Amino acid sequence: MPSFAPLSRRGFLGAAGAIGAAAAFAAPGPATAADNDVSPIDWRRLGSYPGADAAGKRVKTILAGSSRYLIGPWYAATYTRYLPDGYIDLKGTDERAVRLPAMAAVAAATALTTRTYDERTLSAANATVRTRNLIRTLAARHRANNPDTATRWGGDWQTALWAYYAALAGWLMWDALDATERGQVAAMLVWEADRLTTGNDLYLVGTSGHQLYMTRTDGTVVSPGDSKAEENNWSAAALSLAAVMLPGHPHRTRWTRRNVELLLAAAACPADLAGDETINGIRLSSWLRGTNIADDGTLQNHSRLHPLYMVAFDQSLYQGFVFGLAGRAAPRAALHNIDRTYAALVDKPFPLPDGGTSTIYRANSPEIY
């Protein structure tokens, strides 16, 4: 993601000033992670990128258009009321109710902080109000901050990803949040990161477990047609964000190590089991207990060779963005076997019915074979 000229602290607080008059926010219960554990983004450390080249213009157009829609018409149609406690009604605790607003918050927060936001539909001040509403509601409803089992979310197989999005949006808009909201964002992320720090065959999710691998080292397929690559790397995303947002937290070392482990497990292939490669201090052949991709870089999901899930290694590449915001280098593990999968997407020939061949992604074409 390009680093456009970021919004200054003063400018952000000015936009956030409209929030107090826009809604009455109830004071929620105490959070379990203190606001002062979080290291805010030092925007002065980042350079600027005008985005005047073709790629930059394309990214800015996409970001401006998507955020304008999501925080404008989509938000207005989806969130039509506040609940008695002052939070917006998420209308549930499932993926659609939580993941979608978390992703919308990231899009809007990124557009606002990089001055890419398009005000033609809604002012930046009102967009800030709405984005903060999403962030504070998502954090307050997480089980780290919410004892009500009927309205809370968290601790399920995909919730580390939802927490990653919500916490990333919160970190980007840290100056727009009050102390309680900051504490709850941190508590949400810490809770999800802490539950991911043990195991090699399984990591525990509530009362159920999920495999780290599709195939064991002996070739036994334990999750037919369902690679665990994307689950591992979205869990790694949450761990990486926790480690950089809370650099002084006592669990940071544990999160940092587990982040690397899950990145390596996500892209593990049979060749790793027979080789002698060591990445970020982990010898692959002795630590890995299975694989998730083939040696040619392809992988299975939904019982088919699935290009979308091969592209899901973008979740591993989130690490460059997250560590970069903290002025730190991402772990080498984030790039593990990315070249294999990329090559499978753009170079590997697959047979056509007429006897010819085609790559999955065709040059200068939107078509996918």
Short mmCIF file of C-alpha atoms in Angstrom, two decimals:
data_model
loop_
_atom_site.label_atom_id
_atom_site.label_comp_id
_atom_site.label_asym_id
_atom_site.label_seq_id
_atom_site.Cartn_x
_atom_site.Cartn_y
_atom_site.Cartn_z
CA MET A 1 0.00 0.00 0.00
CA PRO A 2 1.52 3.36 -0.97
CA SER A 3 2.35 5.80 1.79
CA PHE A 4 0.61 8.98 0.73
CA ALA A 5 1.12 12.17 2.73
CA PRO A 6 -0.43 11.32 6.12
CA LEU A 7 -2.91 13.48 7.99
CA SER A 8 -1.26 15.34 10.82
CA ARG A 9 -2.24 14.80 14.47
CA ARG A 10 -3.70 18.29 14.57
CA GLY A 11 -5.71 17.73 11.42
CA PHE A 12 -7.00 14.40 12.66
CA LEU A 13 -8.10 15.85 15.98
CA GLY A 14 -9.83 18.65 14.13
CA ALA A 15 -11.81 16.16 12.07
CA ALA A 16 -12.57 14.16 15.18
CA GLY A 17 -13.89 17.23 16.98
CA ALA A 18 -17.29 16.78 15.35
CA ILE A 19 -17.71 13.42 17.05
CA GLY A 20 -18.76 14.73 20.44
CA ALA A 21 -21.70 16.61 18.95
CA ALA A 22 -22.67 13.75 16.65
CA ALA A 23 -23.45 11.07 19.23
CA ALA A 24 -23.59 10.46 22.94
CA PHE A 25 -21.13 7.69 23.72
CA ALA A 26 -21.77 5.49 26.74
CA ALA A 27 -18.81 4.65 28.98
CA PRO A 28 -18.15 0.89 28.63
CA GLY A 29 -16.48 -1.37 31.15
CA PRO A 30 -12.74 -1.44 31.81
CA ALA A 31 -10.36 -2.89 29.25
CA THR A 32 -7.65 -5.40 30.06
CA ALA A 33 -4.85 -3.75 28.07
CA ALA A 34 -3.81 -0.21 28.93
CA ASP A 35 -3.79 2.56 26.36
CA ASN A 36 -0.19 3.38 27.25
CA ASP A 37 0.93 -0.12 26.18
CA VAL A 38 0.36 0.96 22.57
CA SER A 39 3.02 2.79 20.61
CA PRO A 40 1.20 5.18 18.22
CA ILE A 41 2.34 5.49 14.62
CA ASP A 42 5.00 8.16 14.22
CA TRP A 43 3.81 9.66 10.96
CA ARG A 44 6.85 11.95 10.82
CA ARG A 45 9.07 8.92 10.33
CA LEU A 46 7.26 7.92 7.15
CA GLY A 47 8.04 9.44 3.81
CA SER A 48 5.46 10.70 1.36
CA TYR A 49 4.42 9.35 -2.00
CA PRO A 50 2.36 11.55 -4.34
CA GLY A 51 1.00 8.57 -6.24
CA ALA A 52 1.44 10.36 -9.56
CA ASP A 53 2.64 7.27 -11.42
CA ALA A 54 0.22 4.85 -13.06
CA ALA A 55 0.17 2.36 -10.17
CA GLY A 56 -0.28 5.13 -7.61
CA LYS A 57 -3.15 6.70 -9.52
CA ARG A 58 -4.86 3.34 -9.79
CA VAL A 59 -4.51 2.61 -6.08
CA LYS A 60 -5.71 6.08 -5.09
CA THR A 61 -8.74 5.77 -7.35
CA ILE A 62 -9.65 2.39 -5.89
CA LEU A 63 -9.13 3.54 -2.30
CA ALA A 64 -11.03 6.79 -2.75
CA GLY A 65 -13.95 5.10 -4.49
CA SER A 66 -14.27 2.15 -2.12
CA SER A 67 -13.97 4.22 1.07
CA ARG A 68 -16.40 6.82 -0.26
CA TYR A 69 -19.00 4.10 -0.83
CA LEU A 70 -18.37 2.08 2.32
CA ILE A 71 -18.40 4.91 4.84
CA GLY A 72 -21.10 6.76 2.88
CA PRO A 73 -24.06 4.91 1.33
CA TRP A 74 -23.16 1.46 2.67
CA TYR A 75 -22.77 2.66 6.25
CA ALA A 76 -25.96 4.73 6.09
CA ALA A 77 -28.00 1.80 4.80
CA THR A 78 -26.47 -0.76 7.18
CA TYR A 79 -26.27 1.08 10.51
CA THR A 80 -29.59 2.79 11.04
CA ARG A 81 -29.73 3.02 14.82
CA TYR A 82 -27.80 3.23 18.06
CA LEU A 83 -28.50 0.74 20.82
CA PRO A 84 -29.31 1.94 24.37
CA ASP A 85 -25.64 1.62 25.40
CA GLY A 86 -24.61 4.12 22.72
CA TYR A 87 -23.06 1.72 20.23
CA ILE A 88 -24.27 1.09 16.70
CA ASP A 89 -26.23 -2.09 16.04
CA LEU A 90 -23.94 -4.60 14.31
CA LYS A 91 -26.95 -6.91 13.80
CA GLY A 92 -25.15 -10.03 14.89
CA THR A 93 -21.82 -11.60 15.82
CA ASP A 94 -21.08 -13.69 12.72
CA GLU A 95 -18.64 -13.04 9.88
CA ARG A 96 -20.97 -10.75 7.96
CA ALA A 97 -21.80 -8.71 11.06
CA VAL A 98 -18.19 -8.26 12.20
CA ARG A 99 -15.72 -8.81 9.37
CA LEU A 100 -17.47 -6.48 6.92
CA PRO A 101 -17.52 -3.38 9.17
CA ALA A 102 -13.94 -4.12 10.27
CA MET A 103 -12.79 -4.14 6.64
CA ALA A 104 -14.81 -1.02 5.89
CA ALA A 105 -13.13 0.70 8.84
CA VAL A 106 -9.67 -0.13 7.45
CA ALA A 107 -10.57 1.27 4.03
CA ALA A 108 -11.98 4.49 5.49
CA ALA A 109 -9.17 4.91 8.02
CA THR A 110 -6.54 4.43 5.32
CA ALA A 111 -8.21 6.96 3.03
CA LEU A 112 -8.60 9.51 5.82
CA THR A 113 -5.06 9.21 7.15
CA THR A 114 -3.48 9.40 3.70
CA ARG A 115 -5.66 12.32 2.56
CA THR A 116 -7.06 10.16 -0.20
CA TYR A 117 -10.64 10.34 1.07
CA ASP A 118 -13.19 11.70 -1.44
CA GLU A 119 -15.55 14.17 0.28
CA ARG A 120 -18.10 14.44 -2.53
CA THR A 121 -20.57 12.16 -0.71
CA LEU A 122 -19.68 12.80 2.93
CA SER A 123 -17.32 15.24 4.64
CA ALA A 124 -14.07 13.98 6.15
CA ALA A 125 -15.30 15.06 9.59
CA ASN A 126 -18.45 12.96 9.30
CA ALA A 127 -16.50 10.08 7.76
CA THR A 128 -14.24 10.20 10.82
CA VAL A 129 -17.31 10.02 13.08
CA ARG A 130 -18.58 6.95 11.27
CA THR A 131 -15.22 5.22 11.11
CA ARG A 132 -14.73 5.77 14.83
CA ASN A 133 -18.22 4.36 15.42
CA LEU A 134 -17.24 1.16 13.64
CA ILE A 135 -13.94 0.82 15.51
CA ARG A 136 -15.26 1.54 18.99
CA THR A 137 -18.32 -0.70 18.54
CA LEU A 138 -16.30 -3.63 17.21
CA ALA A 139 -13.82 -3.36 20.09
CA ALA A 140 -16.50 -2.95 22.74
CA ARG A 141 -18.39 -6.01 21.49
CA HIS A 142 -15.33 -8.25 21.55
CA ARG A 143 -15.34 -10.79 24.37
CA ALA A 144 -12.24 -9.18 25.91
CA ASN A 145 -14.43 -6.20 26.76
CA ASN A 146 -17.97 -7.61 26.69
CA PRO A 147 -19.32 -10.17 29.20
CA ASP A 148 -22.64 -10.56 27.35
CA THR A 149 -22.49 -13.89 25.53
CA ALA A 150 -25.43 -12.91 23.32
CA THR A 151 -23.73 -9.85 21.82
CA ARG A 152 -20.02 -10.61 21.96
CA TRP A 153 -17.71 -12.01 19.31
CA GLY A 154 -14.20 -13.47 19.44
CA GLY A 155 -12.42 -16.75 19.99
CA ASP A 156 -13.58 -18.44 16.79
CA TRP A 157 -11.65 -19.80 13.83
CA GLN A 158 -11.63 -16.56 11.82
CA THR A 159 -11.91 -13.89 14.51
CA ALA A 160 -8.17 -13.17 14.63
CA LEU A 161 -8.60 -11.72 11.13
CA TRP A 162 -11.57 -9.58 12.19
CA ALA A 163 -9.62 -8.30 15.19
CA TYR A 164 -6.65 -7.54 12.95
CA TYR A 165 -8.77 -5.35 10.68
CA ALA A 166 -10.53 -3.57 13.56
CA ALA A 167 -7.30 -2.99 15.50
CA LEU A 168 -5.42 -1.81 12.40
CA ALA A 169 -8.17 0.74 11.72
CA GLY A 170 -7.95 1.81 15.36
CA TRP A 171 -4.18 2.19 15.20
CA LEU A 172 -4.42 4.28 12.04
CA MET A 173 -6.97 6.54 13.76
CA TRP A 174 -5.44 6.45 17.23
CA ASP A 175 -5.71 10.22 17.70
CA ALA A 176 -9.45 10.09 17.04
CA LEU A 177 -10.12 7.57 19.83
CA ASP A 178 -10.56 8.34 23.51
CA ALA A 179 -8.70 6.51 26.28
CA THR A 180 -11.44 3.93 26.85
CA GLU A 181 -11.71 3.13 23.16
CA ARG A 182 -7.95 2.80 22.84
CA GLY A 183 -7.84 0.43 25.77
CA GLN A 184 -10.57 -1.73 24.31
CA VAL A 185 -8.91 -1.89 20.89
CA ALA A 186 -5.70 -3.03 22.57
CA ALA A 187 -7.52 -5.55 24.78
CA MET A 188 -9.30 -7.04 21.77
CA LEU A 189 -6.05 -7.54 19.86
CA VAL A 190 -4.13 -8.88 22.87
CA TRP A 191 -6.86 -11.42 23.63
CA GLU A 192 -6.87 -12.78 20.08
CA ALA A 193 -3.07 -12.81 19.83
CA ASP A 194 -2.66 -14.63 23.14
CA ARG A 195 -4.84 -17.54 22.12
CA LEU A 196 -2.70 -18.21 19.04
CA THR A 197 0.65 -18.70 20.71
CA THR A 198 0.85 -22.46 21.28
CA GLY A 199 0.88 -25.69 19.32
CA ASN A 200 2.29 -27.04 16.09
CA ASP A 201 -0.40 -29.51 15.04
CA LEU A 202 -3.36 -27.56 16.41
CA TYR A 203 -4.06 -24.15 17.78
CA LEU A 204 -7.04 -23.92 20.10
CA VAL A 205 -10.05 -21.83 19.17
CA GLY A 206 -12.64 -21.79 21.92
CA THR A 207 -13.61 -25.41 22.50
CA SER A 208 -12.59 -26.59 19.03
CA GLY A 209 -9.27 -26.98 17.26
CA HIS A 210 -8.03 -26.20 13.78
CA GLN A 211 -5.17 -27.92 12.01
CA LEU A 212 -2.10 -25.91 11.02
CA TYR A 213 -1.58 -28.23 8.06
CA MET A 214 -3.61 -29.82 5.30
CA THR A 215 -1.13 -32.70 4.94
CA ARG A 216 1.08 -34.37 7.56
CA THR A 217 4.77 -35.03 7.02
CA ASP A 218 4.02 -38.70 6.25
CA GLY A 219 1.69 -37.65 3.42
CA THR A 220 -1.56 -38.21 5.30
CA VAL A 221 -4.14 -35.66 4.19
CA VAL A 222 -5.97 -34.58 7.33
CA SER A 223 -8.01 -31.79 5.76
CA PRO A 224 -8.95 -32.94 2.24
CA GLY A 225 -9.31 -30.12 -0.27
CA ASP A 226 -8.79 -27.48 2.42
CA SER A 227 -5.36 -25.91 2.77
CA LYS A 228 -4.80 -24.10 6.06
CA ALA A 229 -2.55 -21.51 4.41
CA GLU A 230 -4.91 -18.56 4.67
CA GLU A 231 -5.94 -19.37 8.25
CA ASN A 232 -2.31 -19.43 9.33
CA ASN A 233 -1.35 -16.20 7.63
CA TRP A 234 -4.37 -14.23 8.83
CA SER A 235 -3.60 -15.42 12.36
CA ALA A 236 0.00 -14.31 11.79
CA ALA A 237 -1.30 -10.89 10.73
CA ALA A 238 -2.97 -10.43 14.12
CA LEU A 239 0.19 -11.53 15.93
CA SER A 240 2.38 -9.17 13.91
CA LEU A 241 0.09 -6.23 14.60
CA ALA A 242 0.05 -6.99 18.32
CA ALA A 243 3.85 -7.17 18.39
CA VAL A 244 4.34 -3.80 16.68
CA MET A 245 1.44 -1.95 18.32
CA LEU A 246 2.42 -3.05 21.83
CA PRO A 247 6.23 -3.29 21.74
CA GLY A 248 6.56 -3.13 25.52
CA HIS A 249 3.97 -5.82 26.27
CA PRO A 250 5.30 -8.83 28.23
CA HIS A 251 3.92 -11.21 25.58
CA ARG A 252 5.61 -9.50 22.64
CA THR A 253 8.41 -12.06 22.33
CA ARG A 254 5.89 -14.88 22.28
CA TRP A 255 3.78 -13.12 19.63
CA THR A 256 6.85 -12.41 17.50
CA ARG A 257 7.99 -16.04 17.54
CA ARG A 258 4.49 -17.38 16.83
CA ASN A 259 4.06 -14.92 13.98
CA VAL A 260 7.08 -16.43 12.23
CA GLU A 261 5.92 -19.99 12.93
CA LEU A 262 2.50 -19.44 11.38
CA LEU A 263 3.95 -17.67 8.34
CA LEU A 264 6.22 -20.65 7.72
CA ALA A 265 3.42 -23.17 8.28
CA ALA A 266 1.12 -21.25 5.94
CA ALA A 267 3.41 -21.71 2.93
CA ALA A 268 5.05 -25.00 3.88
CA CYS A 269 5.62 -27.38 0.96
CA PRO A 270 7.12 -30.90 0.77
CA ALA A 271 10.51 -29.55 -0.34
CA ASP A 272 10.79 -27.69 2.97
CA LEU A 273 10.64 -30.98 4.85
CA ALA A 274 13.64 -32.39 3.02
CA GLY A 275 15.77 -29.26 2.85
CA ASP A 276 18.12 -27.57 5.29
CA GLU A 277 16.76 -24.02 5.17
CA THR A 278 16.57 -21.94 8.34
CA ILE A 279 14.38 -18.82 8.36
CA ASN A 280 14.23 -16.37 11.26
CA GLY A 281 15.96 -18.93 13.46
CA ILE A 282 13.60 -21.81 12.65
CA ARG A 283 14.93 -24.88 10.80
CA LEU A 284 12.04 -25.85 8.54
CA SER A 285 12.76 -29.57 8.24
CA SER A 286 12.77 -30.10 12.00
CA TRP A 287 9.99 -27.70 13.07
CA LEU A 288 7.29 -28.21 10.42
CA ARG A 289 4.77 -31.00 11.00
CA GLY A 290 3.10 -30.83 7.62
CA THR A 291 2.47 -28.84 4.45
CA ASN A 292 -0.19 -26.57 2.94
CA ILE A 293 0.98 -26.01 -0.65
CA ALA A 294 2.47 -28.23 -3.35
CA ASP A 295 6.07 -27.85 -4.47
CA ASP A 296 4.82 -26.16 -7.65
CA GLY A 297 3.14 -23.44 -5.55
CA THR A 298 -0.48 -24.49 -6.09
CA LEU A 299 -2.87 -25.20 -3.25
CA GLN A 300 -6.30 -26.70 -2.66
CA ASN A 301 -9.31 -25.01 -1.11
CA HIS A 302 -13.02 -25.73 -1.44
CA SER A 303 -11.91 -29.05 -2.94
CA ARG A 304 -10.28 -27.54 -6.02
CA LEU A 305 -7.08 -25.86 -7.13
CA HIS A 306 -8.13 -22.38 -6.06
CA PRO A 307 -6.48 -19.21 -7.46
CA LEU A 308 -8.23 -16.98 -4.91
CA TYR A 309 -6.62 -18.82 -2.01
CA MET A 310 -3.27 -18.73 -3.75
CA VAL A 311 -3.63 -14.95 -3.94
CA ALA A 312 -4.49 -15.00 -0.21
CA PHE A 313 -0.76 -14.96 0.48
CA ASP A 314 -1.25 -11.21 0.31
CA GLN A 315 -2.13 -11.67 3.99
CA SER A 316 1.50 -12.70 4.58
CA LEU A 317 2.59 -9.57 2.74
CA TYR A 318 0.52 -7.41 5.13
CA GLN A 319 3.56 -7.77 7.37
CA GLY A 320 5.63 -5.35 5.30
CA PHE A 321 2.97 -2.68 5.75
CA VAL A 322 2.45 -3.29 9.48
CA PHE A 323 6.14 -3.45 10.41
CA GLY A 324 6.84 -0.49 8.15
CA LEU A 325 4.37 1.67 10.09
CA ALA A 326 6.46 0.94 13.17
CA GLY A 327 9.74 1.66 11.38
CA ARG A 328 10.83 -1.96 11.61
CA ALA A 329 11.76 -4.68 9.13
CA ALA A 330 9.22 -7.46 8.61
CA PRO A 331 10.39 -11.04 9.19
CA ARG A 332 11.84 -12.92 6.23
CA ALA A 333 9.21 -15.61 6.88
CA ALA A 334 6.57 -13.32 5.32
CA LEU A 335 8.11 -14.03 1.91
CA HIS A 336 8.49 -17.79 2.36
CA ASN A 337 7.52 -19.60 -0.86
CA ILE A 338 5.71 -16.54 -2.20
CA ASP A 339 7.81 -16.93 -5.35
CA ARG A 340 6.54 -20.48 -5.83
CA THR A 341 2.90 -19.46 -5.64
CA TYR A 342 3.37 -16.37 -7.78
CA ALA A 343 5.08 -18.46 -10.44
CA ALA A 344 2.21 -20.95 -10.33
CA LEU A 345 -0.25 -18.11 -10.95
CA VAL A 346 1.52 -16.46 -13.88
CA ASP A 347 4.00 -18.95 -15.41
CA LYS A 348 2.84 -22.53 -14.86
CA PRO A 349 1.10 -24.02 -17.96
CA PHE A 350 -2.15 -25.91 -17.42
CA PRO A 351 -3.79 -28.09 -20.13
CA LEU A 352 -6.67 -26.80 -22.25
CA PRO A 353 -9.36 -29.07 -23.75
CA ASP A 354 -8.04 -28.40 -27.24
CA GLY A 355 -4.61 -29.74 -26.34
CA GLY A 356 -3.01 -26.37 -25.73
CA THR A 357 -2.01 -24.80 -22.43
CA SER A 358 -2.78 -21.67 -20.45
CA THR A 359 -1.52 -19.99 -17.33
CA ILE A 360 -4.01 -19.24 -14.52
CA TYR A 361 -3.63 -15.50 -14.95
CA ARG A 362 -3.23 -14.39 -18.55
CA ALA A 363 -1.06 -11.44 -19.49
CA ASN A 364 -2.98 -8.23 -20.23
CA SER A 365 -6.30 -9.94 -19.57
CA PRO A 366 -8.79 -9.97 -16.68
CA GLU A 367 -9.66 -13.59 -17.37
CA ILE A 368 -8.72 -16.41 -15.01
CA TYR A 369 -8.37 -19.91 -16.42
#
